[in-house]
Amino acid sequence: MPPSNGLDTKKDFMDAFETIAGDILSELHQEPYALPESGIKWIKENLYYNIPGGKMNRGLSVPDTLECLVGQRELSKDERRRAVILGWCVEILQAFFLIADDIMDGSITRRGQPCWYKKDGVGMVAINDSFILESIIYKLLRKYFRQEKYYVDLLELFHEVTYQTELGQMLDLITAPEGQPNLSAFSMLKYKWIVKFKTAFYSFYLPVALAMHMAHITDPAAFKLAESILLPLGEYFQAQDDYLDCYGDPAVIGKIGTDIEDNKCGWIINQALERVSDEQRRVLEDNYARKDPACVARVKGVFNEVNMKQVFADYEEASYKQIKGLIASADSILVNPEVFERFLQKVYKRQK
């Protein structure tokens, strides 16, 4: 892999964020906006509180993927700069989703700090703040990519992936409405659909597809190939997330897991339902989705009785082998397999 132009670390990625945020705020000072200082201060805090601070794997994957796709040549400074901008567009999309998701779930913490809507003085203004973040994506695309032949492809990709994610969130919420437990509505089939649309498209397919457009890849078969590997990878990633919500260390993952209390149709509960006795199922039905620590403890007790830690360990190894097989059989002429290998190694046995 040729050396990159200095933009291959989180620090460099963050430096680019400073530039982007500065551009956004500077424009708001000017006509036609001429926003009062109180509004500019609010948006600045929104940007800095909600966008950076995570692992940034989604955003960093755009320039990382583009490096793989261009082969042995070094990316130009302009290519890398624009790939990083697209990476930040993905991170902004993520922030938009997380603000709204935390409100819908009644979450308390995110990335080791109070959720934005829980911050003093914010409250439900956070809903509008999430809309602003989504709009900023299209401001950035227009500013930096309008002259490119693939500009419309970028617009359509962001719109489609946003719609897919919202469909996944909708099914997640109506399958398991908070405070209305009905474990009979759960199934692995429904879970897989939710995960595919709520997580896999925007977390895995989107960064790669953006880089593919930048690399001027136009063959629909190449995008289908990417989808066929990245969606199973996204499903594996979400199963990890569900496992960590139950068994992870909040100090490490940066949030307090609430899937049990929130009636989530997650991987752990669906796998457990396939293994429990009638008596154990009754315990789950009586205690799942109850905001009571004693109820949560009883649910986790059943999970331990059916050995969900080992079930997940077996699943993780099987998923790793399956995805390795998909990568090995991929047509390297369409897409460099290293793109997928890098994603897999980032998530395999992650702890946060």
Short mmCIF file of C-alpha atoms in Angstrom, two decimals:
data_model
loop_
_atom_site.label_atom_id
_atom_site.label_comp_id
_atom_site.label_asym_id
_atom_site.label_seq_id
_atom_site.Cartn_x
_atom_site.Cartn_y
_atom_site.Cartn_z
CA MET A 1 0.00 0.00 0.00
CA PRO A 2 1.56 3.35 -0.95
CA PRO A 3 1.97 5.95 1.80
CA SER A 4 -1.03 8.22 2.23
CA ASN A 5 -0.82 12.00 2.27
CA GLY A 6 -0.90 12.23 6.05
CA LEU A 7 -4.65 11.72 6.43
CA ASP A 8 -4.72 8.19 7.76
CA THR A 9 -5.13 8.79 11.48
CA LYS A 10 -7.96 9.97 13.69
CA LYS A 11 -6.04 13.14 14.46
CA ASP A 12 -5.78 14.06 10.79
CA PHE A 13 -9.41 13.12 10.27
CA MET A 14 -10.34 15.40 13.18
CA ASP A 15 -8.30 18.22 11.68
CA ALA A 16 -10.46 17.94 8.57
CA PHE A 17 -13.56 18.14 10.78
CA GLU A 18 -12.33 21.44 12.18
CA THR A 19 -12.15 22.80 8.63
CA ILE A 20 -15.59 21.49 7.69
CA ALA A 21 -17.20 22.80 10.88
CA GLY A 22 -15.52 26.16 10.32
CA ASP A 23 -16.91 26.35 6.77
CA ILE A 24 -20.43 25.52 7.96
CA LEU A 25 -20.37 28.10 10.74
CA SER A 26 -18.76 30.76 8.55
CA GLU A 27 -21.53 30.41 5.96
CA LEU A 28 -24.15 30.89 8.67
CA HIS A 29 -22.65 34.29 9.50
CA GLN A 30 -23.27 35.43 5.95
CA GLU A 31 -26.32 36.18 3.81
CA PRO A 32 -28.79 34.70 3.10
CA TYR A 33 -28.58 33.25 6.64
CA ALA A 34 -26.91 35.93 8.79
CA LEU A 35 -27.87 33.82 11.79
CA PRO A 36 -27.80 35.54 15.21
CA GLU A 37 -24.84 34.63 17.39
CA SER A 38 -27.07 32.60 19.72
CA GLY A 39 -28.06 30.35 16.80
CA ILE A 40 -24.48 29.95 15.57
CA LYS A 41 -23.34 29.07 19.09
CA TRP A 42 -26.11 26.44 19.35
CA ILE A 43 -25.23 24.84 16.01
CA LYS A 44 -21.54 24.83 16.88
CA GLU A 45 -22.26 22.95 20.08
CA ASN A 46 -24.53 20.57 18.17
CA LEU A 47 -21.73 19.84 15.69
CA TYR A 48 -18.99 19.33 18.24
CA TYR A 49 -21.08 17.41 20.77
CA ASN A 50 -22.70 14.95 18.38
CA ILE A 51 -20.46 14.32 15.38
CA PRO A 52 -16.92 13.54 16.61
CA GLY A 53 -16.22 11.39 19.64
CA GLY A 54 -17.03 7.92 18.37
CA LYS A 55 -14.70 5.36 16.83
CA MET A 56 -15.22 7.06 13.44
CA ASN A 57 -14.71 3.74 11.64
CA ARG A 58 -17.49 4.50 9.17
CA GLY A 59 -16.01 7.82 8.11
CA LEU A 60 -12.40 6.65 8.07
CA SER A 61 -13.46 3.75 5.86
CA VAL A 62 -14.14 6.05 2.90
CA PRO A 63 -10.54 7.21 2.32
CA ASP A 64 -9.30 3.80 3.46
CA THR A 65 -11.46 2.07 0.84
CA LEU A 66 -10.50 4.53 -1.89
CA GLU A 67 -6.83 3.74 -1.24
CA CYS A 68 -7.56 0.05 -1.84
CA LEU A 69 -9.53 0.76 -5.00
CA VAL A 70 -6.93 2.90 -6.77
CA GLY A 71 -4.30 0.16 -6.54
CA GLN A 72 -0.63 1.00 -6.22
CA ARG A 73 -0.78 4.67 -7.06
CA GLU A 74 -0.89 7.26 -4.30
CA LEU A 75 -4.03 9.27 -3.80
CA SER A 76 -3.69 12.94 -4.72
CA LYS A 77 -4.20 15.48 -1.96
CA ASP A 78 -7.48 16.52 -3.57
CA GLU A 79 -8.75 12.94 -3.81
CA ARG A 80 -7.93 12.28 -0.19
CA ARG A 81 -9.44 15.58 0.94
CA ARG A 82 -12.72 14.86 -0.82
CA ALA A 83 -12.77 11.25 0.41
CA VAL A 84 -12.36 12.57 3.95
CA ILE A 85 -15.24 15.00 3.36
CA LEU A 86 -17.43 12.09 2.27
CA GLY A 87 -16.27 10.25 5.38
CA TRP A 88 -17.48 13.12 7.52
CA CYS A 89 -20.80 13.07 5.64
CA VAL A 90 -21.19 9.46 6.82
CA GLU A 91 -20.32 10.48 10.38
CA ILE A 92 -22.86 13.32 10.22
CA LEU A 93 -25.50 10.86 9.01
CA GLN A 94 -24.60 8.64 11.95
CA ALA A 95 -24.96 11.57 14.36
CA PHE A 96 -28.37 12.45 12.87
CA PHE A 97 -29.56 8.88 13.43
CA LEU A 98 -28.14 8.63 16.96
CA ILE A 99 -29.75 11.83 18.23
CA ALA A 100 -33.16 10.62 17.05
CA ASP A 101 -32.56 7.02 18.15
CA ASP A 102 -31.61 8.08 21.68
CA ILE A 103 -34.82 10.08 22.00
CA MET A 104 -36.96 7.21 20.73
CA ASP A 105 -35.23 4.72 23.04
CA GLY A 106 -35.13 7.02 26.06
CA SER A 107 -31.38 6.38 26.29
CA ILE A 108 -29.29 8.01 28.99
CA THR A 109 -25.71 8.07 27.73
CA ARG A 110 -23.96 8.01 24.38
CA ARG A 111 -20.19 7.85 23.85
CA GLY A 112 -19.54 8.26 27.54
CA GLN A 113 -21.58 11.44 27.99
CA PRO A 114 -25.27 12.32 28.36
CA CYS A 115 -27.31 11.92 25.19
CA TRP A 116 -27.78 15.28 23.43
CA TYR A 117 -31.46 15.53 24.35
CA LYS A 118 -30.52 14.81 27.99
CA LYS A 119 -28.06 17.69 28.10
CA ASP A 120 -29.20 20.64 30.21
CA GLY A 121 -31.18 23.12 28.14
CA VAL A 122 -31.56 20.91 25.04
CA GLY A 123 -34.54 18.58 25.50
CA MET A 124 -36.75 18.13 22.45
CA VAL A 125 -34.92 20.86 20.52
CA ALA A 126 -32.68 17.88 19.73
CA ILE A 127 -35.23 16.69 17.18
CA ASN A 128 -34.72 19.79 15.07
CA ASP A 129 -30.97 19.59 15.69
CA SER A 130 -30.95 16.14 14.10
CA PHE A 131 -32.71 17.56 11.03
CA ILE A 132 -30.07 20.26 10.75
CA LEU A 133 -27.30 17.68 10.74
CA GLU A 134 -28.99 15.75 7.94
CA SER A 135 -29.30 18.93 5.86
CA ILE A 136 -25.61 19.71 6.35
CA ILE A 137 -24.73 16.51 4.48
CA TYR A 138 -26.32 17.87 1.31
CA LYS A 139 -24.71 21.29 1.79
CA LEU A 140 -21.31 19.60 1.83
CA LEU A 141 -22.07 17.39 -1.16
CA ARG A 142 -23.15 20.42 -3.18
CA LYS A 143 -20.12 22.45 -2.20
CA TYR A 144 -17.48 19.80 -2.89
CA PHE A 145 -18.96 17.43 -5.50
CA ARG A 146 -21.45 19.32 -7.66
CA GLN A 147 -18.99 19.43 -10.56
CA GLU A 148 -18.41 15.66 -10.52
CA LYS A 149 -20.14 13.26 -12.91
CA TYR A 150 -21.05 11.07 -9.94
CA TYR A 151 -22.66 13.92 -7.94
CA VAL A 152 -26.20 12.65 -8.56
CA ASP A 153 -25.05 9.13 -7.64
CA LEU A 154 -23.87 10.46 -4.27
CA LEU A 155 -27.17 12.25 -3.67
CA GLU A 156 -29.22 9.19 -4.57
CA LEU A 157 -27.02 6.92 -2.45
CA PHE A 158 -27.39 9.07 0.66
CA HIS A 159 -31.14 9.44 0.14
CA GLU A 160 -31.65 5.70 -0.44
CA VAL A 161 -29.50 4.59 2.50
CA THR A 162 -31.23 7.10 4.79
CA TYR A 163 -34.61 5.71 3.70
CA GLN A 164 -33.43 2.13 4.22
CA THR A 165 -32.20 2.95 7.70
CA GLU A 166 -35.45 4.66 8.61
CA LEU A 167 -37.43 1.62 7.42
CA GLY A 168 -35.28 -0.59 9.63
CA GLN A 169 -35.81 1.71 12.61
CA MET A 170 -39.55 1.76 11.97
CA LEU A 171 -39.83 -2.04 11.96
CA ASP A 172 -37.64 -2.22 15.05
CA LEU A 173 -39.94 0.17 16.91
CA ILE A 174 -43.26 -1.38 15.87
CA THR A 175 -42.02 -4.93 16.46
CA ALA A 176 -41.00 -4.10 20.01
CA PRO A 177 -42.80 -0.96 21.25
CA GLU A 178 -41.37 0.23 24.54
CA GLY A 179 -43.37 -0.91 27.54
CA GLN A 180 -45.44 -3.41 25.52
CA PRO A 181 -43.53 -6.71 25.65
CA ASN A 182 -44.69 -9.42 23.27
CA LEU A 183 -41.96 -11.96 22.73
CA SER A 184 -44.19 -13.85 20.29
CA ALA A 185 -43.61 -11.00 17.82
CA PHE A 186 -39.87 -11.69 17.83
CA SER A 187 -38.07 -13.97 15.38
CA MET A 188 -34.60 -14.29 13.88
CA LEU A 189 -36.12 -13.67 10.44
CA LYS A 190 -37.55 -10.33 11.55
CA TYR A 191 -34.35 -9.52 13.40
CA LYS A 192 -32.25 -10.10 10.27
CA TRP A 193 -34.49 -7.77 8.23
CA ILE A 194 -34.27 -5.03 10.85
CA VAL A 195 -30.49 -5.31 11.06
CA LYS A 196 -30.01 -5.35 7.30
CA PHE A 197 -31.89 -2.09 6.85
CA LYS A 198 -31.22 -0.33 10.17
CA THR A 199 -27.49 -0.99 10.40
CA ALA A 200 -25.80 -2.82 7.55
CA PHE A 201 -26.54 -0.46 4.68
CA TYR A 202 -25.37 2.77 6.28
CA SER A 203 -22.58 1.34 8.44
CA PHE A 204 -20.92 -0.96 5.90
CA TYR A 205 -22.26 -0.57 2.38
CA LEU A 206 -22.47 3.23 2.31
CA PRO A 207 -18.76 4.05 2.98
CA VAL A 208 -17.62 1.53 0.39
CA ALA A 209 -20.14 2.59 -2.25
CA LEU A 210 -19.10 6.23 -1.79
CA ALA A 211 -15.46 5.33 -2.39
CA MET A 212 -16.44 3.24 -5.40
CA HIS A 213 -18.16 6.24 -6.96
CA MET A 214 -15.07 8.34 -6.30
CA ALA A 215 -12.98 5.64 -8.00
CA HIS A 216 -15.31 5.93 -11.04
CA ILE A 217 -16.57 2.37 -10.70
CA THR A 218 -19.86 2.18 -12.58
CA ASP A 219 -20.50 -1.55 -13.14
CA PRO A 220 -23.68 -2.51 -11.21
CA ALA A 221 -22.16 -5.97 -10.64
CA ALA A 222 -19.40 -4.39 -8.56
CA PHE A 223 -21.93 -2.71 -6.27
CA LYS A 224 -23.90 -5.96 -6.00
CA LEU A 225 -20.71 -7.79 -5.03
CA ALA A 226 -19.97 -5.22 -2.34
CA GLU A 227 -23.50 -5.54 -1.01
CA SER A 228 -23.33 -9.36 -0.92
CA ILE A 229 -20.33 -9.25 1.46
CA LEU A 230 -20.96 -6.09 3.44
CA LEU A 231 -24.55 -6.85 4.45
CA PRO A 232 -23.64 -10.16 6.17
CA LEU A 233 -20.75 -8.30 7.77
CA GLY A 234 -23.22 -5.70 9.03
CA GLU A 235 -25.43 -8.43 10.49
CA TYR A 236 -22.45 -9.87 12.35
CA PHE A 237 -21.52 -6.39 13.59
CA GLN A 238 -25.02 -5.78 14.97
CA ALA A 239 -25.05 -9.16 16.73
CA GLN A 240 -21.79 -8.08 18.39
CA ASP A 241 -23.43 -4.79 19.37
CA ASP A 242 -26.37 -6.61 20.92
CA TYR A 243 -24.02 -8.93 22.79
CA LEU A 244 -21.96 -6.01 24.12
CA ASP A 245 -25.14 -4.20 25.20
CA CYS A 246 -25.80 -7.13 27.53
CA TYR A 247 -22.30 -8.28 28.47
CA GLY A 248 -19.96 -5.40 27.59
CA ASP A 249 -18.29 -3.04 30.05
CA PRO A 250 -20.06 0.37 29.94
CA ALA A 251 -16.73 2.07 30.65
CA VAL A 252 -15.31 0.48 27.50
CA ILE A 253 -18.27 0.72 25.11
CA GLY A 254 -19.18 4.26 26.23
CA LYS A 255 -22.84 3.68 27.01
CA ILE A 256 -25.10 1.87 29.42
CA GLY A 257 -26.81 -1.06 27.75
CA THR A 258 -30.60 -0.82 27.86
CA ASP A 259 -31.79 -3.33 25.24
CA ILE A 260 -33.50 -5.54 27.83
CA GLU A 261 -35.36 -2.62 29.44
CA ASP A 262 -36.20 -1.13 26.03
CA ASN A 263 -37.86 -4.30 24.70
CA LYS A 264 -35.35 -4.60 21.85
CA CYS A 265 -35.78 -7.33 19.26
CA GLY A 266 -32.08 -8.12 19.53
CA TRP A 267 -29.80 -11.03 18.72
CA ILE A 268 -29.45 -12.23 22.32
CA ILE A 269 -33.16 -12.45 23.10
CA ASN A 270 -34.01 -14.10 19.77
CA GLN A 271 -31.28 -16.69 20.18
CA ALA A 272 -32.31 -17.32 23.77
CA LEU A 273 -35.95 -17.84 22.77
CA GLU A 274 -34.84 -20.69 20.50
CA ARG A 275 -33.17 -22.44 23.46
CA VAL A 276 -35.29 -21.84 26.57
CA SER A 277 -37.62 -24.26 28.33
CA ASP A 278 -41.26 -23.36 28.88
CA GLU A 279 -40.46 -22.27 32.43
CA GLN A 280 -37.53 -20.11 31.31
CA ARG A 281 -39.69 -18.52 28.63
CA ARG A 282 -42.23 -17.54 31.26
CA VAL A 283 -39.45 -15.84 33.23
CA LEU A 284 -38.48 -13.88 30.11
CA GLU A 285 -42.08 -12.93 29.36
CA ASP A 286 -42.60 -11.74 32.94
CA ASN A 287 -39.38 -9.72 33.12
CA TYR A 288 -38.30 -8.59 29.65
CA ALA A 289 -38.90 -4.90 28.85
CA ARG A 290 -39.31 -3.96 32.52
CA LYS A 291 -37.35 -0.93 33.73
CA ASP A 292 -36.48 -2.64 36.97
CA PRO A 293 -32.95 -3.83 37.80
CA ALA A 294 -34.34 -6.97 39.43
CA CYS A 295 -36.22 -7.86 36.23
CA VAL A 296 -33.13 -7.22 34.13
CA ALA A 297 -31.15 -9.52 36.46
CA ARG A 298 -33.73 -12.30 36.02
CA VAL A 299 -33.54 -11.99 32.23
CA LYS A 300 -29.77 -12.13 32.31
CA GLY A 301 -30.05 -15.12 34.62
CA VAL A 302 -31.96 -17.00 31.93
CA PHE A 303 -29.41 -15.90 29.33
CA ASN A 304 -26.70 -17.39 31.53
CA GLU A 305 -28.67 -20.61 32.03
CA VAL A 306 -28.81 -21.19 28.26
CA ASN A 307 -25.13 -20.19 28.00
CA MET A 308 -25.53 -17.23 25.67
CA LYS A 309 -21.87 -16.28 26.03
CA GLN A 310 -20.85 -19.55 24.42
CA VAL A 311 -23.64 -19.33 21.86
CA PHE A 312 -22.30 -15.95 20.78
CA ALA A 313 -18.68 -17.16 20.73
CA ASP A 314 -19.71 -20.00 18.40
CA TYR A 315 -21.71 -17.61 16.23
CA GLU A 316 -18.80 -15.19 16.00
CA GLU A 317 -16.42 -17.87 14.76
CA ALA A 318 -18.98 -19.19 12.25
CA SER A 319 -19.66 -15.66 10.94
CA TYR A 320 -15.97 -14.94 10.59
CA LYS A 321 -15.45 -18.10 8.54
CA GLN A 322 -18.52 -17.40 6.40
CA ILE A 323 -17.41 -13.85 5.57
CA LYS A 324 -13.83 -14.99 4.94
CA GLY A 325 -15.27 -17.46 2.44
CA LEU A 326 -17.32 -14.77 0.70
CA ILE A 327 -14.21 -12.59 0.40
CA ALA A 328 -12.11 -15.45 -0.93
CA SER A 329 -14.63 -16.22 -3.65
CA ALA A 330 -15.18 -12.58 -4.68
CA ASP A 331 -14.28 -11.44 -8.18
CA SER A 332 -11.17 -9.32 -7.57
CA ILE A 333 -11.55 -7.69 -10.98
CA LEU A 334 -14.77 -6.02 -9.84
CA VAL A 335 -13.61 -4.91 -6.36
CA ASN A 336 -10.29 -5.35 -4.55
CA PRO A 337 -10.99 -7.98 -1.81
CA GLU A 338 -8.73 -6.09 0.59
CA VAL A 339 -11.59 -3.61 0.99
CA PHE A 340 -13.70 -6.28 2.67
CA GLU A 341 -10.81 -7.86 4.56
CA ARG A 342 -10.04 -4.54 6.26
CA PHE A 343 -13.64 -4.20 7.42
CA LEU A 344 -13.68 -7.73 8.77
CA GLN A 345 -10.47 -7.30 10.75
CA LYS A 346 -11.76 -4.06 12.28
CA VAL A 347 -14.82 -5.70 13.76
CA TYR A 348 -13.67 -9.26 14.52
CA LYS A 349 -13.79 -9.83 18.29
CA ARG A 350 -14.17 -6.14 19.01
CA GLN A 351 -14.89 -5.11 22.60
CA LYS A 352 -16.56 -1.76 21.93
#
